[in-house]
Coordinates of C-alpha atoms in Angstrom, one line a residue:
V1 CA -13.7 5.2 32.7
R2 CA -14.2 8.8 33.1
K3 CA -16.8 11.4 34.6
V4 CA -17.7 14.6 33.1
R5 CA -18.0 17.2 36.3
P6 CA -21.2 19.4 36.5
S7 CA -19.9 22.6 35.1
T8 CA -18.6 21.1 31.9
T9 CA -20.6 23.4 29.7
A10 CA -19.2 26.5 31.0
A11 CA -15.3 24.7 31.1
L12 CA -15.7 23.8 27.6
A13 CA -17.6 27.4 26.3
E14 CA -14.7 29.2 28.2
P15 CA -11.3 29.0 26.5
L16 CA -13.5 28.3 23.1
M17 CA -14.0 32.0 22.8
P18 CA -10.9 33.1 21.5
A19 CA -10.9 30.4 18.8
R20 CA -14.7 31.6 18.3
R21 CA -14.1 35.3 17.7
A22 CA -11.0 33.8 14.9
V23 CA -13.5 31.9 13.2
S24 CA -15.4 34.9 12.7
G25 CA -12.4 37.2 11.8
S26 CA -11.7 34.6 9.0
L27 CA -14.9 34.9 7.2
R28 CA -14.0 38.5 6.8
G29 CA -10.8 37.1 5.1
I30 CA -8.6 38.9 7.9
S31 CA -6.5 36.7 10.3
V32 CA -7.3 38.5 14.0
S33 CA -3.8 38.3 14.8
Q34 CA -2.9 40.3 11.5
A35 CA -5.4 43.1 12.0
G36 CA -4.1 46.4 12.1
Q37 CA -0.4 45.4 10.6
P38 CA 0.6 47.2 7.5
E39 CA 3.8 44.7 6.7
V40 CA 1.3 42.0 6.0
A41 CA 1.0 42.0 2.3
A42 CA 4.3 42.2 2.1
R43 CA 4.8 39.2 4.0
R44 CA 2.0 37.2 2.6
V45 CA 4.1 38.0 -0.5
S46 CA 7.4 36.9 0.9
S47 CA 6.1 33.9 2.6
L48 CA 4.6 32.5 -0.6
N49 CA 7.5 32.3 -2.5
D50 CA 9.3 30.9 0.2
G51 CA 6.7 28.0 -0.1
E52 CA 6.7 27.6 -3.5
A53 CA 10.2 27.4 -3.2
L54 CA 10.1 24.8 -0.7
L55 CA 7.7 22.4 -2.8
G56 CA 9.5 23.0 -6.1
F57 CA 6.9 24.3 -7.7
S58 CA 7.4 26.0 -11.4
S59 CA 5.2 28.3 -12.8
G60 CA 5.4 27.0 -16.2
L61 CA 4.1 23.8 -15.7
C62 CA 0.7 22.9 -15.6
S63 CA -1.2 24.9 -12.7
G64 CA -4.7 25.7 -11.6
R65 CA -7.8 23.2 -12.4
C66 CA -5.1 21.2 -14.8
F67 CA -2.8 20.6 -12.0
L68 CA -5.9 20.2 -9.4
Y69 CA -7.4 17.3 -11.8
W70 CA -4.3 15.6 -12.1
L71 CA -3.6 15.5 -8.0
I72 CA -7.6 14.0 -7.9
F73 CA -6.8 11.8 -10.8
L74 CA -3.2 10.3 -9.0
S75 CA -5.4 9.9 -5.1
C76 CA -8.3 8.2 -7.0
L77 CA -6.0 5.7 -8.4
G78 CA -6.3 4.5 -4.8
G79 CA -9.9 3.7 -5.1
L80 CA -9.2 1.9 -8.4
L81 CA -6.8 0.0 -6.9
F82 CA -9.2 -0.9 -4.0
G83 CA -12.3 -1.6 -6.4
Y84 CA -9.5 -3.9 -8.4
D85 CA -8.2 -6.2 -5.5
T86 CA -11.6 -6.8 -4.5
G87 CA -12.5 -7.6 -7.7
V88 CA -10.4 -9.7 -9.4
I89 CA -10.0 -12.3 -6.9
S90 CA -13.4 -13.6 -7.7
G91 CA -11.9 -15.0 -11.1
A92 CA -8.6 -15.5 -10.5
S93 CA -9.3 -17.7 -7.4
L94 CA -11.0 -20.2 -9.9
L95 CA -7.6 -20.6 -11.8
L96 CA -5.4 -20.6 -8.4
K97 CA -7.8 -23.1 -6.7
E98 CA -6.4 -25.2 -9.8
R99 CA -2.9 -24.3 -9.8
F100 CA -2.2 -25.2 -5.7
R101 CA -4.7 -27.5 -5.0
L102 CA -6.4 -25.4 -2.7
G103 CA -8.8 -26.7 -0.1
A104 CA -11.9 -24.4 0.9
V105 CA -10.1 -23.1 4.2
E106 CA -7.4 -22.4 2.4
L107 CA -9.4 -20.7 -0.8
E108 CA -11.1 -18.9 2.3
A109 CA -7.4 -17.7 3.8
V110 CA -6.4 -16.1 0.1
V111 CA -9.5 -14.5 -0.5
S112 CA -10.4 -12.7 2.9
S113 CA -7.1 -12.1 4.5
T114 CA -7.0 -9.0 2.2
I115 CA -10.1 -8.3 3.7
L116 CA -8.8 -8.4 7.6
F117 CA -6.0 -6.5 6.7
A118 CA -7.4 -4.0 4.7
A119 CA -9.7 -3.2 8.0
L120 CA -6.2 -3.3 10.4
G121 CA -4.7 -0.9 7.9
S122 CA -7.3 1.3 7.6
L123 CA -7.0 1.6 11.7
A124 CA -3.4 2.3 11.2
S125 CA -3.7 5.2 8.4
G126 CA -5.2 7.5 11.1
P127 CA -1.9 7.7 13.4
I128 CA 0.2 7.5 10.1
N129 CA -1.6 10.3 8.6
M130 CA -1.0 12.9 12.0
R131 CA 2.3 12.0 12.2
L132 CA 3.8 11.9 8.9
G133 CA 1.2 13.9 6.5
R134 CA -1.5 12.4 4.1
R135 CA 1.2 12.4 0.8
P136 CA 3.7 10.0 2.8
T137 CA 0.6 8.2 3.4
I138 CA -0.7 7.7 0.0
L139 CA 3.2 7.0 -1.1
L140 CA 3.2 4.4 1.2
G141 CA 0.2 2.9 0.1
S142 CA 1.2 2.8 -3.6
A143 CA 4.9 1.2 -2.5
T144 CA 3.3 -1.5 -0.7
F145 CA 0.8 -2.2 -3.2
T146 CA 3.0 -2.7 -5.9
L147 CA 5.2 -4.7 -3.6
G148 CA 2.0 -7.0 -3.0
A149 CA 0.7 -7.2 -6.5
L150 CA 4.7 -8.2 -7.9
L151 CA 4.9 -10.8 -4.7
M152 CA 1.5 -12.5 -5.6
A153 CA 2.0 -12.4 -9.7
A154 CA 5.4 -14.2 -8.5
S155 CA 4.2 -16.6 -6.1
A156 CA 5.2 -20.3 -6.2
S157 CA 3.6 -21.2 -3.2
F158 CA 0.4 -21.2 -1.0
G159 CA 2.5 -19.2 1.6
T160 CA 4.1 -16.4 -0.9
L161 CA 0.3 -16.1 -1.9
V162 CA -1.0 -15.4 1.0
L163 CA 1.6 -13.2 2.2
G164 CA 1.3 -10.8 -1.0
R165 CA -2.5 -10.6 -0.1
V166 CA -2.2 -9.6 3.2
I167 CA 0.8 -6.8 2.1
V168 CA -2.3 -6.3 -0.7
G169 CA -4.4 -6.0 2.1
V170 CA -2.6 -3.1 3.8
A171 CA -1.8 -1.3 1.2
V172 CA -6.0 -0.9 0.4
G173 CA -6.5 0.1 4.3
L174 CA -3.7 2.7 4.2
S175 CA -5.6 4.5 0.8
S176 CA -9.1 4.0 2.0
G177 CA -8.5 6.1 5.1
T178 CA -6.2 8.7 3.3
V179 CA -7.3 9.3 -0.3
P180 CA -11.2 10.5 0.9
M181 CA -9.7 12.9 3.4
F182 CA -6.7 14.0 1.0
I183 CA -9.5 15.0 -2.0
A184 CA -11.3 17.0 1.0
E185 CA -8.4 19.3 1.9
V186 CA -6.8 19.9 -1.8
A187 CA -10.0 20.6 -3.4
P188 CA -11.9 24.1 -3.8
T189 CA -15.2 24.1 -1.7
A190 CA -17.1 24.3 -4.9
M191 CA -16.0 21.4 -6.2
R192 CA -15.6 19.6 -3.0
G193 CA -18.6 17.5 -2.7
K194 CA -18.1 16.0 -6.5
L195 CA -14.4 15.4 -6.0
V196 CA -14.7 13.3 -3.2
A197 CA -17.8 11.1 -4.5
L198 CA -15.0 10.5 -7.7
N199 CA -13.6 8.3 -5.0
N200 CA -16.8 5.9 -5.3
V201 CA -16.9 5.8 -8.7
C202 CA -13.2 5.1 -9.0
I203 CA -13.6 1.7 -6.8
V204 CA -16.8 0.6 -9.1
S205 CA -14.6 1.1 -12.1
G206 CA -12.1 -1.0 -10.3
Q207 CA -14.1 -3.8 -9.8
V208 CA -15.5 -3.3 -13.4
L209 CA -11.6 -3.1 -15.0
A210 CA -10.9 -6.3 -12.6
G211 CA -13.9 -8.4 -14.4
L212 CA -12.4 -7.2 -17.8
V213 CA -9.1 -8.2 -16.8
D214 CA -10.5 -11.6 -15.4
G215 CA -12.0 -12.3 -18.8
S216 CA -9.5 -11.5 -21.2
F217 CA -7.0 -14.1 -19.2
A218 CA -9.0 -16.6 -18.3
L219 CA -8.3 -19.4 -21.0
V220 CA -4.5 -17.9 -21.3
P221 CA -1.8 -20.2 -19.4
A222 CA -0.7 -19.1 -15.9
G223 CA -3.4 -15.9 -16.3
W224 CA -3.9 -15.4 -12.3
R225 CA 0.2 -14.2 -12.6
Y226 CA -1.4 -11.6 -15.1
M227 CA -4.2 -11.2 -13.2
L228 CA -2.8 -10.2 -10.2
G229 CA 0.4 -8.8 -11.5
L230 CA -1.3 -5.8 -12.9
A231 CA -2.6 -4.0 -9.8
A232 CA 1.4 -2.8 -9.8
V233 CA 1.0 -1.0 -13.2
P234 CA -1.9 2.1 -11.5
A235 CA 0.1 1.7 -8.2
V236 CA 3.5 2.4 -10.0
V237 CA 1.7 5.9 -11.6
Q238 CA 0.3 6.7 -7.9
L239 CA 3.9 6.3 -6.6
V240 CA 5.6 8.4 -9.5
G241 CA 3.0 11.0 -9.5
M242 CA 2.4 11.8 -6.2
A243 CA 5.9 11.9 -5.0
F244 CA 5.9 14.9 -7.0
M245 CA 2.5 16.4 -5.6
P246 CA 1.9 18.9 -2.2
E247 CA 0.8 18.1 0.6
S248 CA -2.5 18.7 1.9
P249 CA -3.0 22.4 3.2
R250 CA -4.6 21.4 6.6
W251 CA -1.5 19.2 7.2
L252 CA 1.2 21.8 6.6
L253 CA -0.8 24.4 9.1
E254 CA -1.4 21.5 11.6
Q255 CA 2.3 21.6 11.4
G256 CA 3.2 25.4 11.6
R257 CA 3.9 25.7 7.7
R258 CA 1.3 28.4 6.6
G259 CA 3.3 29.4 3.6
E260 CA 3.7 26.4 2.2
A261 CA 0.2 25.5 2.9
R262 CA -0.7 28.3 1.3
A263 CA 1.6 27.6 -1.7
A264 CA 0.2 24.2 -1.9
M265 CA -3.5 25.8 -2.3
L266 CA -2.9 28.6 -4.5
R267 CA -0.8 25.5 -7.2
S268 CA -4.6 24.1 -7.1
R269 CA -6.4 27.2 -7.9
E270 CA -7.6 29.1 -11.5
R271 CA -5.5 32.5 -11.5
T272 CA -8.0 35.0 -11.2
P273 CA -8.1 38.6 -10.0
T274 CA -9.3 37.1 -6.9
C275 CA -7.2 34.2 -6.4
E276 CA -5.0 35.3 -4.1
A277 CA -7.5 36.7 -1.3
E278 CA -9.5 33.5 -1.5
V279 CA -7.1 31.6 -0.4
E280 CA -5.9 33.7 2.0
S281 CA -9.5 34.0 3.6
E282 CA -9.4 30.2 3.1
I283 CA -6.3 29.3 4.9
A284 CA -7.4 31.9 7.8
E285 CA -10.4 30.1 8.4
M286 CA -8.8 26.8 8.1
A287 CA -6.3 28.2 10.6
A288 CA -9.0 29.0 13.0
A289 CA -11.1 26.0 12.5
I290 CA -7.7 23.7 13.8
T291 CA -7.3 26.5 16.7
L292 CA -11.0 25.8 17.5
Q293 CA -10.3 21.8 17.4
R294 CA -7.4 22.0 19.6
E295 CA -9.5 24.4 22.3
A296 CA -12.0 22.0 22.3
E297 CA -10.3 18.6 23.3
A298 CA -8.0 20.9 25.5
A299 CA -11.2 21.9 27.0
L300 CA -12.5 18.4 27.4
R301 CA -9.8 16.9 29.3
R302 CA -9.5 19.7 31.9
A303 CA -13.6 18.8 32.2
T304 CA -13.3 15.5 32.7
V305 CA -12.1 13.5 35.9
P306 CA -11.5 9.9 36.3
I307 CA -14.0 8.0 38.5
R308 CA -13.1 7.0 41.8
P309 CA -14.5 4.0 43.1
V310 CA -16.7 4.1 46.8
D311 CA -15.5 2.1 48.9
E312 CA -18.7 0.8 50.4
G313 CA -17.7 -2.2 52.5
G314 CA -15.4 0.2 54.8
G315 CA -18.3 2.0 56.6
G316 CA -20.4 -1.1 56.8
G317 CA -17.4 -2.8 58.5
G318 CA -16.2 0.3 60.7
G319 CA -19.7 0.3 62.1
G320 CA -19.5 -3.5 62.5
D321 CA -15.9 -3.4 64.7
G322 CA -17.7 -0.6 67.3

């Protein structure tokens, strides 16, 4: 249990002043630390080229809005997989019950194991995102989903089937905790709301797709294998596609990799005369927000102290002895 000191407001406000001034400078498109330096532009160009070389970008490939839509499409496949898996089991469970002679408890275990481990996977996605980044977390979720889908399709026993459902649940949790954040961090400000909402549309679309697949394979021998195994197709597409995509600019900035963050952001912006200036302003504002967040966390830690229990019996006992 922790107790906040009476001077918490002053303790929090004082260390945040430099970060607030940095935010004000970022709104003018200039970082406070860069003001008045004539060689800033040359260093920006140099760091941009270094970042593009590190990311392996080619100017002849898809760029701007085309690249952004492709990136969002790959990300939203996580929502599609989420919706597909939660919907496909409703039709497959009828065939699974007959194939494995499942009782009520066993059938409940098959259906609910994915939801349980999806919750655990979403809790684990936070630390993984902070340590590895958004893109590796999505890649991990895609690989895990592919493994789980193939294991369910090839399962010959109840235990193997539940294991596959557990693995898929972990993948669903990783994707659902990462994809909306990744989209929000790579999308331009004017399009951010629409693109984040697109992930929810993909979840519902996945459920609709699952119903269509269930109906298509309901009368096919061992049709449940196709129902469960087809989820590996979009998972593989996401796995291969995201392997060539850049990392989130915000995460790169948090790691101090400013040149790569700028290159990643420029890759998803339309090439206009003001593109580089807008990106530079957004990078500066994002960096100032990260500084502000870190200063707030440090100030909160300094402004809190552990509560020490009061030994009420000590005084009374002393009086009694006297």
